[in-house]
Amino acid sequence: MYMEDKEKYIGVMDSGIGGLTVLKQLLNIRPQEKYLYFGDTKNLPYGEKSKEELIKIVKEIFDFFETQNVKAVVLACNTSSATAYEELKDNYSFKIYPLIQVVSKCVTLDKNLKRIGIMATQATVDSKKYTQELKKGNPDIEVFEQACPMWVPIIEKKLTDYDKNTAITQYLDKVLEFNPQKIILGCTHYPYLLDKLSQYADENLFINPAKIFAQYIIEDLRHKNLLSEQNNGYVKYFASHNPQEFEKTAEIFLKLKSHPELVEL
Ligand code: DGL
């Protein structure tokens, strides 16, 4: 059946529940759209994988979206924006929104920002993508990138307060020494730790990119005349491993209104 582009889905992907922080903002701004959320729980965590592995994985997810009538795909994942976006962006019929590239462009509109700290996964930090993209927007900006490899496992496995406190100060202290004006939470899972982080530093120091990113995407789709004209929005969820557990863990960000379906990659 022919489907008008406007009425197609918006695909959203992440390694697990992190991308739900972005989906939540998309739903706040534009609940009338139809969304497909893909949590790649089989390959979690992305942050410890090589660029080659991540390109292969993200390609499989894009190939899945290609079969699903999507008008756009949101990389609600810093790690795949850093490692796989450039390699795959020209191979698909849908528009792709990469988190780091979009958020860096928006953040550097404020020319008073000269010192930015980044807290992200190992793969994102190794790619230096945030530094490159922020410098494109403002060549004078200084960037300090800190990998926080313990954070995604802590969030996905909901570890104890003791584990959280030590893991938080271990990475945060290094970023605070750089004396940043702002710290970007450069992994979509990290906003979950905001309560804890704000026990050690001013909450206003942290940027959760989800809102800026979602606003940009919806404005861009509006500009391209690709927003749905109907009012029957909903979300379909997919997970590549153990959808029941995904649904349970997801609750820390969003109560899912439908059960996720298993899609084997
Ligand atoms: N939430 C993802 C990100 O923004 C990936 C985290 C991971 O799986 O390591 O980078």
GROMACS .gro file of C-alpha atoms and ligand atoms in nm:
model
  275
    1MET     CA    1   0.000   0.000   0.000
    2TYR     CA    2   0.130   0.344  -0.087
    3MET     CA    3   0.193   0.551   0.222
    4GLU     CA    4   0.249   0.924   0.205
    5ASP     CA    5   0.596   1.014   0.341
    6LYS     CA    6   0.449   1.233   0.617
    7GLU     CA    7   0.256   0.941   0.761
    8LYS     CA    8   0.555   0.708   0.784
    9TYR     CA    9   0.729   0.619   1.111
   10ILE     CA   10   1.010   0.794   1.291
   11GLY     CA   11   1.262   0.526   1.390
   12VAL     CA   12   1.461   0.578   1.710
   13MET     CA   13   1.752   0.355   1.809
   14ASP     CA   14   1.996   0.293   2.092
   15SER     CA   15   2.186   0.001   2.243
   16GLY     CA   16   1.924  -0.025   2.516
   17ILE     CA   17   1.709   0.208   2.722
   18GLY     CA   18   1.925   0.524   2.687
   19GLY     CA   19   1.752   0.642   2.372
   20LEU     CA   20   1.426   0.653   2.566
   21THR     CA   21   1.550   0.984   2.711
   22VAL     CA   22   1.529   1.120   2.356
   23LEU     CA   23   1.203   0.943   2.272
   24LYS     CA   24   1.046   1.093   2.584
   25GLN     CA   25   1.128   1.444   2.461
   26LEU     CA   26   1.004   1.364   2.110
   27LEU     CA   27   0.676   1.243   2.262
   28ASN     CA   28   0.648   1.561   2.471
   29ILE     CA   29   0.692   1.786   2.170
   30ARG     CA   30   0.518   1.575   1.905
   31PRO     CA   31   0.292   1.300   2.044
   32GLN     CA   32   0.095   1.277   1.719
   33GLU     CA   33   0.380   1.101   1.533
   34LYS     CA   34   0.413   0.724   1.497
   35TYR     CA   35   0.745   0.604   1.641
   36LEU     CA   36   0.940   0.278   1.624
   37TYR     CA   37   1.191   0.235   1.907
   38PHE     CA   38   1.471  -0.020   1.869
   39GLY     CA   39   1.674  -0.120   2.177
   40ASP     CA   40   1.970  -0.333   2.070
   41THR     CA   41   1.994  -0.522   2.397
   42LYS     CA   42   2.175  -0.809   2.227
   43ASN     CA   43   2.478  -0.591   2.153
   44LEU     CA   44   2.476  -0.373   2.466
   45PRO     CA   45   2.704  -0.200   2.568
   46TYR     CA   46   2.815  -0.027   2.249
   47GLY     CA   47   3.079   0.176   2.431
   48GLU     CA   48   3.320  -0.118   2.449
   49LYS     CA   49   3.295  -0.217   2.082
   50SER     CA   50   3.525  -0.127   1.793
   51LYS     CA   51   3.427   0.110   1.513
   52GLU     CA   52   3.410  -0.183   1.266
   53GLU     CA   53   3.179  -0.383   1.493
   54LEU     CA   54   2.954  -0.082   1.548
   55ILE     CA   55   2.924  -0.005   1.175
   56LYS     CA   56   2.815  -0.366   1.117
   57ILE     CA   57   2.560  -0.355   1.400
   58VAL     CA   58   2.411  -0.016   1.311
   59LYS     CA   59   2.387  -0.123   0.946
   60GLU     CA   60   2.173  -0.421   1.050
   61ILE     CA   61   1.940  -0.191   1.245
   62PHE     CA   62   1.914   0.054   0.954
   63ASP     CA   63   1.838  -0.241   0.723
   64PHE     CA   64   1.556  -0.337   0.961
   65PHE     CA   65   1.421   0.020   0.958
   66GLU     CA   66   1.438   0.018   0.578
   67THR     CA   67   1.176  -0.261   0.581
   68GLN     CA   68   0.949  -0.066   0.818
   69ASN     CA   69   0.831   0.240   0.625
   70VAL     CA   70   1.029   0.502   0.813
   71LYS     CA   71   1.065   0.864   0.703
   72ALA     CA   72   1.353   0.932   0.943
   73VAL     CA   73   1.582   0.751   1.186
   74VAL     CA   74   1.706   0.911   1.506
   75LEU     CA   75   2.043   0.790   1.631
   76ALA     CA   76   1.952   0.840   1.996
   77CYS     CA   77   2.294   0.707   2.079
   78ASN     CA   78   2.615   0.907   2.096
   79THR     CA   79   2.838   0.605   2.036
   80SER     CA   80   2.683   0.513   1.702
   81SER     CA   81   2.669   0.880   1.594
   82ALA     CA   82   3.043   0.893   1.663
   83THR     CA   83   3.142   0.571   1.492
   84ALA     CA   84   2.889   0.457   1.231
   85TYR     CA   85   2.693   0.761   1.107
   86GLU     CA   86   2.945   0.898   0.854
   87GLU     CA   87   2.998   0.553   0.700
   88LEU     CA   88   2.629   0.471   0.659
   89LYS     CA   89   2.453   0.804   0.608
   90ASP     CA   90   2.437   0.799   0.228
   91ASN     CA   91   2.311   0.443   0.186
   92TYR     CA   92   1.947   0.480   0.292
   93SER     CA   93   1.631   0.641   0.162
   94PHE     CA   94   1.535   0.793   0.500
   95LYS     CA   95   1.678   1.100   0.671
   96ILE     CA   96   1.918   1.016   0.959
   97TYR     CA   97   1.965   1.240   1.264
   98PRO     CA   98   2.296   1.182   1.451
   99LEU     CA   99   2.301   1.304   1.811
  100ILE     CA  100   2.656   1.438   1.851
  101GLN     CA  101   2.658   1.632   1.523
  102VAL     CA  102   2.319   1.794   1.584
  103VAL     CA  103   2.375   1.873   1.953
  104SER     CA  104   2.724   2.020   1.894
  105LYS     CA  105   2.580   2.251   1.629
  106CYS     CA  106   2.308   2.371   1.869
  107VAL     CA  107   2.536   2.408   2.174
  108THR     CA  108   2.795   2.619   1.988
  109LEU     CA  109   2.532   2.878   1.895
  110ASP     CA  110   2.617   3.021   2.238
  111LYS     CA  111   2.952   3.186   2.165
  112ASN     CA  112   3.014   3.249   2.536
  113LEU     CA  113   3.076   2.880   2.585
  114LYS     CA  114   3.453   2.829   2.567
  115ARG     CA  115   3.518   2.529   2.795
  116ILE     CA  116   3.309   2.217   2.763
  117GLY     CA  117   3.345   1.887   2.944
  118ILE     CA  118   3.216   1.566   2.786
  119MET     CA  119   3.127   1.251   2.977
  120ALA     CA  120   3.072   0.962   2.737
  121THR     CA  121   3.142   0.599   2.654
  122GLN     CA  122   3.495   0.479   2.574
  123ALA     CA  123   3.416   0.442   2.201
  124THR     CA  124   3.273   0.797   2.183
  125VAL     CA  125   3.574   0.947   2.362
  126ASP     CA  126   3.818   0.749   2.144
  127SER     CA  127   3.651   0.885   1.830
  128LYS     CA  128   3.706   1.249   1.947
  129LYS     CA  129   3.384   1.326   1.761
  130TYR     CA  130   3.257   1.576   2.021
  131THR     CA  131   3.582   1.776   2.004
  132GLN     CA  132   3.571   1.781   1.622
  133GLU     CA  133   3.205   1.878   1.599
  134LEU     CA  134   3.218   2.143   1.874
  135LYS     CA  135   3.524   2.300   1.710
  136LYS     CA  136   3.338   2.314   1.377
  137GLY     CA  137   3.082   2.535   1.552
  138ASN     CA  138   3.340   2.738   1.746
  139PRO     CA  139   3.713   2.688   1.667
  140ASP     CA  140   3.813   2.860   1.995
  141ILE     CA  141   3.631   2.613   2.217
  142GLU     CA  142   3.831   2.390   2.452
  143VAL     CA  143   3.697   2.043   2.513
  144PHE     CA  144   3.786   1.780   2.774
  145GLU     CA  145   3.648   1.432   2.710
  146GLN     CA  146   3.621   1.175   2.989
  147ALA     CA  147   3.521   0.811   2.931
  148CYS     CA  148   3.290   0.664   3.198
  149PRO     CA  149   3.293   0.290   3.114
  150MET     CA  150   3.121   0.184   3.438
  151TRP     CA  151   2.811   0.398   3.394
  152VAL     CA  152   2.607   0.210   3.131
  153PRO     CA  153   2.640  -0.125   3.314
  154ILE     CA  154   2.542   0.051   3.639
  155ILE     CA  155   2.229   0.196   3.479
  156GLU     CA  156   2.121  -0.111   3.283
  157LYS     CA  157   2.180  -0.339   3.582
  158LYS     CA  158   2.056  -0.094   3.846
  159LEU     CA  159   2.348  -0.141   4.086
  160THR     CA  160   2.358  -0.023   4.445
  161ASP     CA  161   2.411   0.330   4.571
  162TYR     CA  162   2.759   0.238   4.689
  163ASP     CA  163   2.867   0.139   4.336
  164LYS     CA  164   2.709   0.452   4.193
  165ASN     CA  165   2.882   0.694   4.431
  166THR     CA  166   3.233   0.563   4.374
  167ALA     CA  167   3.186   0.532   3.997
  168ILE     CA  168   3.052   0.885   3.978
  169THR     CA  169   3.326   1.068   4.166
  170GLN     CA  170   3.597   0.868   3.992
  171TYR     CA  171   3.507   1.025   3.656
  172LEU     CA  172   3.341   1.349   3.758
  173ASP     CA  173   3.640   1.478   3.960
  174LYS     CA  174   3.860   1.467   3.649
  175VAL     CA  175   3.611   1.671   3.447
  176LEU     CA  176   3.562   1.924   3.728
  177GLU     CA  177   3.940   1.980   3.742
  178PHE     CA  178   3.918   2.110   3.383
  179ASN     CA  179   3.682   2.379   3.515
  180PRO     CA  180   3.418   2.351   3.243
  181GLN     CA  181   3.135   2.602   3.191
  182LYS     CA  182   2.911   2.313   3.091
  183ILE     CA  183   2.934   1.932   3.093
  184ILE     CA  184   2.753   1.744   2.817
  185LEU     CA  185   2.613   1.408   2.925
  186GLY     CA  186   2.743   1.243   2.608
  187CYS     CA  187   2.562   0.913   2.643
  188THR     CA  188   2.185   0.890   2.637
  189HIS     CA  189   2.185   0.661   2.942
  190TYR     CA  190   2.354   0.917   3.169
  191PRO     CA  191   2.059   1.149   3.249
  192TYR     CA  192   1.950   0.871   3.485
  193LEU     CA  193   2.246   0.967   3.707
  194LEU     CA  194   2.158   1.338   3.720
  195ASP     CA  195   2.024   1.315   4.077
  196LYS     CA  196   2.348   1.159   4.192
  197LEU     CA  197   2.567   1.393   3.985
  198SER     CA  198   2.399   1.697   4.134
  199GLN     CA  199   2.507   1.581   4.480
  200TYR     CA  200   2.866   1.651   4.372
  201ALA     CA  201   2.826   1.949   4.134
  202ASP     CA  202   2.572   2.217   4.043
  203GLU     CA  203   2.291   2.056   3.843
  204ASN     CA  204   2.292   2.351   3.598
  205LEU     CA  205   2.641   2.254   3.490
  206PHE     CA  206   2.507   1.948   3.308
  207ILE     CA  207   2.351   1.943   2.963
  208ASN     CA  208   2.116   1.654   2.893
  209PRO     CA  209   2.114   1.677   2.512
  210ALA     CA  210   1.781   1.494   2.471
  211LYS     CA  211   1.561   1.804   2.465
  212ILE     CA  212   1.777   2.014   2.229
  213PHE     CA  213   1.808   1.712   2.000
  214ALA     CA  214   1.435   1.638   1.993
  215GLN     CA  215   1.348   2.003   1.927
  216TYR     CA  216   1.592   2.017   1.635
  217ILE     CA  217   1.452   1.697   1.479
  218ILE     CA  218   1.089   1.808   1.495
  219GLU     CA  219   1.172   2.155   1.358
  220ASP     CA  220   1.372   1.999   1.075
  221LEU     CA  221   1.088   1.759   0.984
  222ARG     CA  222   0.846   2.054   0.993
  223HIS     CA  223   1.075   2.248   0.761
  224LYS     CA  224   1.086   1.949   0.522
  225ASN     CA  225   0.708   1.924   0.537
  226LEU     CA  226   0.735   1.573   0.683
  227LEU     CA  227   0.527   1.600   0.999
  228SER     CA  228   0.221   1.379   1.021
  229GLU     CA  229  -0.115   1.545   0.965
  230GLN     CA  230  -0.301   1.277   1.155
  231ASN     CA  231  -0.353   1.256   1.526
  232ASN     CA  232  -0.309   0.886   1.598
  233GLY     CA  233   0.041   0.876   1.744
  234TYR     CA  234   0.183   0.572   1.921
  235VAL     CA  235   0.513   0.389   1.979
  236LYS     CA  236   0.602   0.033   1.879
  237TYR     CA  237   0.899  -0.110   2.067
  238PHE     CA  238   1.153  -0.368   1.952
  239ALA     CA  239   1.443  -0.531   2.138
  240SER     CA  240   1.707  -0.765   1.994
  241HIS     CA  241   1.731  -0.972   2.315
  242ASN     CA  242   1.501  -1.040   2.612
  243PRO     CA  243   1.221  -0.789   2.543
  244GLN     CA  244   1.063  -0.857   2.886
  245GLU     CA  245   1.375  -0.742   3.067
  246PHE     CA  246   1.402  -0.440   2.836
  247GLU     CA  247   1.046  -0.341   2.929
  248LYS     CA  248   1.125  -0.369   3.301
  249THR     CA  249   1.451  -0.171   3.282
  250ALA     CA  250   1.286   0.089   3.057
  251GLU     CA  251   1.066   0.196   3.350
  252ILE     CA  252   1.343   0.412   3.492
  253PHE     CA  253   1.284   0.645   3.196
  254LEU     CA  254   0.942   0.563   3.053
  255LYS     CA  255   0.649   0.336   3.126
  256LEU     CA  256   0.598   0.157   2.794
  257LYS     CA  257   0.237   0.149   2.676
  258SER     CA  258   0.288  -0.167   2.469
  259HIS     CA  259   0.505  -0.478   2.506
  260PRO     CA  260   0.830  -0.478   2.306
  261GLU     CA  261   0.866  -0.734   2.029
  262LEU     CA  262   1.177  -0.946   1.974
  263VAL     CA  263   1.364  -0.876   1.650
  264GLU     CA  264   1.662  -1.100   1.594
  265LEU     CA  265   1.949  -0.925   1.424
  266DGL     N1  266   2.339   0.516   2.507
  266DGL     C1  267   2.445   0.503   2.413
  266DGL     C2  268   2.521   0.630   2.389
  266DGL     O1  269   2.457   0.735   2.390
  266DGL     C3  270   2.528   0.377   2.416
  266DGL     C4  271   2.573   0.328   2.548
  266DGL     C5  272   2.640   0.192   2.538
  266DGL     O2  273   2.573   0.097   2.495
  266DGL     O3  274   2.759   0.181   2.572
  266DGL     O4  275   2.638   0.632   2.364
   0.00000   0.00000   0.00000
